[in-house]
C-alpha positions as MATLAB code, in Angstrom:
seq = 'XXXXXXXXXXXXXXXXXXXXXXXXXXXXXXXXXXXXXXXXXXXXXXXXXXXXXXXXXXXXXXXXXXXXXXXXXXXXXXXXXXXXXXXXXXXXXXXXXXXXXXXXXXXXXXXXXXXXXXXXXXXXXXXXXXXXXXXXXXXXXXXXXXXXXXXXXXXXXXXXXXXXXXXXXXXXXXXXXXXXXXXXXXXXXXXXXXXXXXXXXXXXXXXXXXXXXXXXXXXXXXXXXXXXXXXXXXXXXXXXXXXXXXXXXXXXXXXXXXXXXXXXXXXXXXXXXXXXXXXXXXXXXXXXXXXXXXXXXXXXXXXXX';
ca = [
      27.432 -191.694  -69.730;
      28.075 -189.577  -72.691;
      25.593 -186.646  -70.867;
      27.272 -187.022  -67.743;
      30.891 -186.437  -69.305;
      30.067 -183.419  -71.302;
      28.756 -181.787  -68.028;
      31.296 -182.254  -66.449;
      33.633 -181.026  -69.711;
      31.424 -177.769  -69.209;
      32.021 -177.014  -65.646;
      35.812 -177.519  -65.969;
      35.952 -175.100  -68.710;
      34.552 -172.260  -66.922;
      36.866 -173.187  -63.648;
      39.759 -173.286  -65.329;
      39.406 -170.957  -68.209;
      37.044 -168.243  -66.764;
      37.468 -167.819  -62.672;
      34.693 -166.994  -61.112;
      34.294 -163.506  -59.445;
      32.180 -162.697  -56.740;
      28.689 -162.820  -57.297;
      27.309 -159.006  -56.826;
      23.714 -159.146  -59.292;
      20.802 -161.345  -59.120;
      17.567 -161.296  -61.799;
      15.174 -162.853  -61.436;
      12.309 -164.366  -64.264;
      10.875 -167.363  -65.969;
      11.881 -169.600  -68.855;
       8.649 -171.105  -70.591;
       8.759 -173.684  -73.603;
       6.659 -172.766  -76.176;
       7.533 -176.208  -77.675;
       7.453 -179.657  -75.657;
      10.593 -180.657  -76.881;
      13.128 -177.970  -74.845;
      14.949 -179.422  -72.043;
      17.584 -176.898  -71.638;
      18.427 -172.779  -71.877;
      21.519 -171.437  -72.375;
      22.613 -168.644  -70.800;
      25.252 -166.365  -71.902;
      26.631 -163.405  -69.729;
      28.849 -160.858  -71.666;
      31.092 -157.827  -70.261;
      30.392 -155.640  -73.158;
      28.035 -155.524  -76.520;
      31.515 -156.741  -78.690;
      30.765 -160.174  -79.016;
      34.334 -160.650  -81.055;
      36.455 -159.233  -78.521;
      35.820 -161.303  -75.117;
      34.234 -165.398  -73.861;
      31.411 -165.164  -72.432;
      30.084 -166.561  -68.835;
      28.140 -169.517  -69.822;
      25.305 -171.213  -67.732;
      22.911 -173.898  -67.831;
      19.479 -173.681  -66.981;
      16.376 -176.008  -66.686;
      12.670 -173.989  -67.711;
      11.429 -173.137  -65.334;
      11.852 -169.889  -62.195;
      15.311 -168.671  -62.582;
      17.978 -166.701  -60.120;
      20.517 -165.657  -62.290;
      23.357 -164.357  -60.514;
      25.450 -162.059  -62.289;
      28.871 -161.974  -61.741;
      30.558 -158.769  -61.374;
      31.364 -156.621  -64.685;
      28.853 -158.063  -66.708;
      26.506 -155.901  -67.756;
      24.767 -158.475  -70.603;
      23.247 -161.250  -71.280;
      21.669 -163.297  -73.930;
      19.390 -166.450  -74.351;
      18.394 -169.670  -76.626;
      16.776 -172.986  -76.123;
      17.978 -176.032  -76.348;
      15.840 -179.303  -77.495;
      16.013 -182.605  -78.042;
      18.943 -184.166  -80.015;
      20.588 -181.028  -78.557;
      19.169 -178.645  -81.433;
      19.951 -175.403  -80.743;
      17.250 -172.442  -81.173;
      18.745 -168.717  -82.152;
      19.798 -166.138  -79.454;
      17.768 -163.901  -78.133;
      18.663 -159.906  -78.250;
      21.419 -159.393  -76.093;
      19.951 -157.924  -72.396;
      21.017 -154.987  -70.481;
      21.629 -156.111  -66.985;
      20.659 -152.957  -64.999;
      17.278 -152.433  -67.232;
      16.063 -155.938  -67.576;
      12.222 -155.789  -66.380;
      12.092 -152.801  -65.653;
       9.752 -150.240  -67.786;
      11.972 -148.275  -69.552;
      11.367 -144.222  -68.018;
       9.976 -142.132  -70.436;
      11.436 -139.217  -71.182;
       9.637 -135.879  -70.754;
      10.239 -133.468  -73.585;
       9.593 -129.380  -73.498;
       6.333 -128.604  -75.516;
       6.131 -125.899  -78.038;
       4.128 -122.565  -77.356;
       0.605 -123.324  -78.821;
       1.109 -120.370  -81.671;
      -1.748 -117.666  -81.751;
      -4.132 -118.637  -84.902;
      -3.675 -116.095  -87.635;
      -7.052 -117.102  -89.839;
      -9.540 -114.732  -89.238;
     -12.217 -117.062  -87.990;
     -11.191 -120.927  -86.013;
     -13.458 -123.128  -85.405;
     -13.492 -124.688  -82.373;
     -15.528 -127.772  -81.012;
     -17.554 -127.460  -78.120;
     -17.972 -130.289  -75.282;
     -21.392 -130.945  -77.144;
     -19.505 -131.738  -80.407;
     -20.750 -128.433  -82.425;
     -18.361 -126.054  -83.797;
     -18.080 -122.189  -82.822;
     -16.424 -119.867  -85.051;
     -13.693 -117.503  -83.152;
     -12.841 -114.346  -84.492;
      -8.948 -114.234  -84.044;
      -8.500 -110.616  -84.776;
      -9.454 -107.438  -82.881;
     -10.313 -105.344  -86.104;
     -12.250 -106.838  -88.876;
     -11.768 -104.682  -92.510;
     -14.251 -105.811  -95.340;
     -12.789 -105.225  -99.087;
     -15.203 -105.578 -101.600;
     -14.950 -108.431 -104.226;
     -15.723 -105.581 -107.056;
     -13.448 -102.853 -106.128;
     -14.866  -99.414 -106.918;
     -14.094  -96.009 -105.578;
     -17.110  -95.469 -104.139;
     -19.052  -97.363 -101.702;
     -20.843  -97.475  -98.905;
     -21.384 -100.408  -96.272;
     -24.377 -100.662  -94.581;
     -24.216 -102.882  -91.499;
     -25.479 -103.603  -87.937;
     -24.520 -106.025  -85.000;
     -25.841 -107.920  -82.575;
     -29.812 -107.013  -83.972;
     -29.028 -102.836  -83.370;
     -29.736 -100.493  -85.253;
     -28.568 -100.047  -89.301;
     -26.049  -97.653  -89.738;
     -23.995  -96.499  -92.740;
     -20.292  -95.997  -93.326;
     -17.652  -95.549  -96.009;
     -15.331  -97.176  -93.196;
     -14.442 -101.393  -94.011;
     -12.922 -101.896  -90.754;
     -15.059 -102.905  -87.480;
     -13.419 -103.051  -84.094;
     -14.466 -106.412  -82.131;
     -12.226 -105.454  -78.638;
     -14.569 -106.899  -75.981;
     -15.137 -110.912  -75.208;
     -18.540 -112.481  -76.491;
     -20.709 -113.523  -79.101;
     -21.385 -111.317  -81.879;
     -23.376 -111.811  -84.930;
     -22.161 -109.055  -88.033;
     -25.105 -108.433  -90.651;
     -23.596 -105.841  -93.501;
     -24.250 -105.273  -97.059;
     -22.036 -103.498  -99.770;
     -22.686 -101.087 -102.203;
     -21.271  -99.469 -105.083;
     -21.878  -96.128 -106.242;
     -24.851  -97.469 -108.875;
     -26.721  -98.888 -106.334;
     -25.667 -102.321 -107.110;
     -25.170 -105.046 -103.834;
     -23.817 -108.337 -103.440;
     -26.853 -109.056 -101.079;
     -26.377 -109.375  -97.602;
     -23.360 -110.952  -95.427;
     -23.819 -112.422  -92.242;
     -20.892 -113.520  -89.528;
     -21.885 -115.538  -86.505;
     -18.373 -115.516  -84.070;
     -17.022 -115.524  -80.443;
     -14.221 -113.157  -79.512;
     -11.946 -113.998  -76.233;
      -8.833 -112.681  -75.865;
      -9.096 -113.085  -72.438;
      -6.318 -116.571  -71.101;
      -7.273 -119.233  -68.534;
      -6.986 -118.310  -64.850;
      -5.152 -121.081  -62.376;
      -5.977 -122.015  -58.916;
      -3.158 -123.404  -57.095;
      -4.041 -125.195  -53.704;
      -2.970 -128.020  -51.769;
      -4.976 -131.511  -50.475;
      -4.163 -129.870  -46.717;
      -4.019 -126.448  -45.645;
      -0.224 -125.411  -45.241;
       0.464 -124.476  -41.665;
       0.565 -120.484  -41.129;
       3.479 -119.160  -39.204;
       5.409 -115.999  -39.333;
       3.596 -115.001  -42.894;
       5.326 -118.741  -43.997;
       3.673 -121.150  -44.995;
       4.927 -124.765  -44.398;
       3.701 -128.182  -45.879;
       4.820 -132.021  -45.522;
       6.345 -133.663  -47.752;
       3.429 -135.746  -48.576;
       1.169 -132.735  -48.827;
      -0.273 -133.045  -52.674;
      -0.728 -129.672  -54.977;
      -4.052 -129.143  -56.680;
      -4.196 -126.815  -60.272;
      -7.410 -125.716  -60.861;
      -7.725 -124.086  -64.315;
     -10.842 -122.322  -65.869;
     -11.000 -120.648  -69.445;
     -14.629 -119.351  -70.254;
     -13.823 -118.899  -73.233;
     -12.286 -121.283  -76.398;
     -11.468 -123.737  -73.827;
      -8.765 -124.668  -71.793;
      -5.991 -125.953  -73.594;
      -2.964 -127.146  -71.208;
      -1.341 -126.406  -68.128;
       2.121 -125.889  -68.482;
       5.284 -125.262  -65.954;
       8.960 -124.641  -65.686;
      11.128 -125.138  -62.569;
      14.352 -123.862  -61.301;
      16.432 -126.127  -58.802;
      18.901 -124.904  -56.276;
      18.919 -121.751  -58.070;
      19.951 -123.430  -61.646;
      18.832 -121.387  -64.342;
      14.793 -121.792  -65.493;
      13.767 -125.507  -67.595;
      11.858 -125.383  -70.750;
       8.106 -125.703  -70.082;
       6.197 -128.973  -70.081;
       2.826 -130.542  -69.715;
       1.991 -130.791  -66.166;
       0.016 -133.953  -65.377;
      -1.142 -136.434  -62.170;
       2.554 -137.261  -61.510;
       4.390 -134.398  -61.888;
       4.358 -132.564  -58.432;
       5.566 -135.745  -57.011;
       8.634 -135.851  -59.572;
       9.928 -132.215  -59.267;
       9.724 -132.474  -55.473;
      11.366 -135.774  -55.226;
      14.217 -134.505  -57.742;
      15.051 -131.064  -55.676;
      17.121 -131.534  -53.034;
      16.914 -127.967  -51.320;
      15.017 -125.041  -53.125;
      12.432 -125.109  -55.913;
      10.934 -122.245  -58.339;
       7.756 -123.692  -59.825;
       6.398 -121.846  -62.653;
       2.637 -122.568  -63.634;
       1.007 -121.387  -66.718;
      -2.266 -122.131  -68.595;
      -2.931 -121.558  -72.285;
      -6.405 -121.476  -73.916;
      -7.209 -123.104  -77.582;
      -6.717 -119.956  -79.110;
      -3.223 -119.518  -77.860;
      -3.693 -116.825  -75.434;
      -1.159 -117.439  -72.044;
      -2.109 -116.622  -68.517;
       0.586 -114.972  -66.431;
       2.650 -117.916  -64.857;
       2.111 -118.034  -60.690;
       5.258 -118.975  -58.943;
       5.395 -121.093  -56.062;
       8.524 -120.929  -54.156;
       9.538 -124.288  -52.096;
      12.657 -124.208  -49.404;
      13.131 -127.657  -47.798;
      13.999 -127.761  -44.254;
      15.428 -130.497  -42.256;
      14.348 -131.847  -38.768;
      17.890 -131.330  -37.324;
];
């Protein structure tokens, strides 16, 4: 009798006190006990995140599949457990209506220009897990650790032939792999035995190939795909390695975005997100740093009308 009253106590409250608006929200989810002795949840539906300024919409619910409607201008809600003896757990975090359940979108931020590496020699790992030494410089100059005014530098590269010079600086302006052999000496005839440098020079950046899953349709000189035609980047770098492929857009004409990481999902997003005409910007950087040329790709939607 006692149950039965203050049910009835909590329905005329929110008649009379809180009129009920039309119903224009449903979520939908599941209460589970993690305790056998819960009967009851709670439900509390606020306008705003003040919980001091405003009475909340209050509702009952058994565990258990729930469709909680949500009346119009609430945009939270919060929940607790009620057991036995009518002990009362603590609320949960108060809920955003519009984002409950969903996975919150992750927001894409602009990556940094991979700087050019200013030690002489980087070591980079291979697929097979070694590391190569890359030389990061076009000109190597060799000071010796005893400076004198006199001495000579006898040298040789790749396994040619020994030469002589007075000269510490060695020009390295072709890719490859290059193995420096030199020895200094000083005007006694004194050495400090012979050097050797085993490195890699490339200065050269990826290159991009930019096709599609179907051939585009040739007409006029225009080419012209569906909208569920996919894009496929294809980027070598026979050299250090390819590091990233990066793009920009520009929508509608709006001026150029920052450039990020292209991945599996992105031509879907930037096509989805331009309503007319899209610039597409595509750029791949080795591990060294060094920047291919972007390719554009130029997009102009046209409706069936």
């Amino acid at each position: 009798m006692i149950q039965v009253r203050k049910t009835f106590l909590l329905f005329s409250f929110i008649w009379f006190v809180i009129p009920i608006p039309i119903l224009s929200k449903q979520i939908q989810f599941s209460l589970v006990p993690d305790r056998e002795d819960i009967l009851q949840y709670e439900i509390e539906l606020w306008k705003t995140e003040n919980l001091d300024s405003e009475i909340p919409f209050r509702v009952l619910a058994n565990p258990g599949p729930i469709n909680l409607f949500i009346p119009e201008g609430y945009e939270h809600f919060r929940i607790r457990a009620v057991a036995k003896r009518k002990v009362r757990g603590y609320w949960t975090e108060l809920y955003q209506v519009n984002t409950f359940g969903k996975k919150p979108k992750l927001v894409e931020k602009p990556i940094v220009k991979i700087p050019v590496k200013t030690d002489v020699l980087v070591p980079i790992q291979t697929k097979e897990g070694n590391s190569e030494l890359f030389l990061t410089a076009k000109q190597v100059t060799i000071i010796p650790t005893t400076i004198t005014k006199k001495y000579r530098i006898k040298y040789r590269i790749n396994q040619g032939a020994w030469q002589t010079t007075t000269s510490p600086q060695f020009n390295f302006l072709k890719d490859g792999s290059y193995r420096l052999e030199y020895k200094v000496t000083n005007e006694l005839g004194v050495s400090d035995g012979m050097q050797v440098w085993e490195f890699k020079v490339d200065s050269t950046p990826p290159e991009t190939r930019v096709s599609f899953l179907n051939a585009p349709y040739l007409k006029n000189g225009i080419s012209f795909i569906s909208p569920s035609n996919g894009i496929l980047l294809e980027s070598k770098d026979e050299g250090s390695g390819l590091g990233s492929i990066r793009y920009r857009t520009s929508c509608d004409g709006n001026p150029i975005s920052e450039y990020y990481l292209w991945n599996k999902t992105t031509w879907n997003e930037i096509r989805s997100n331009c309503p007319k005409t899209l610039l597409i910007e595509i750029s791949a950087t080795d591990r060294l740093g060094n920047e291919e040329v972007p390719k554009q790709i130029y997009i102009q939607k046209f409706s069936q009308d």
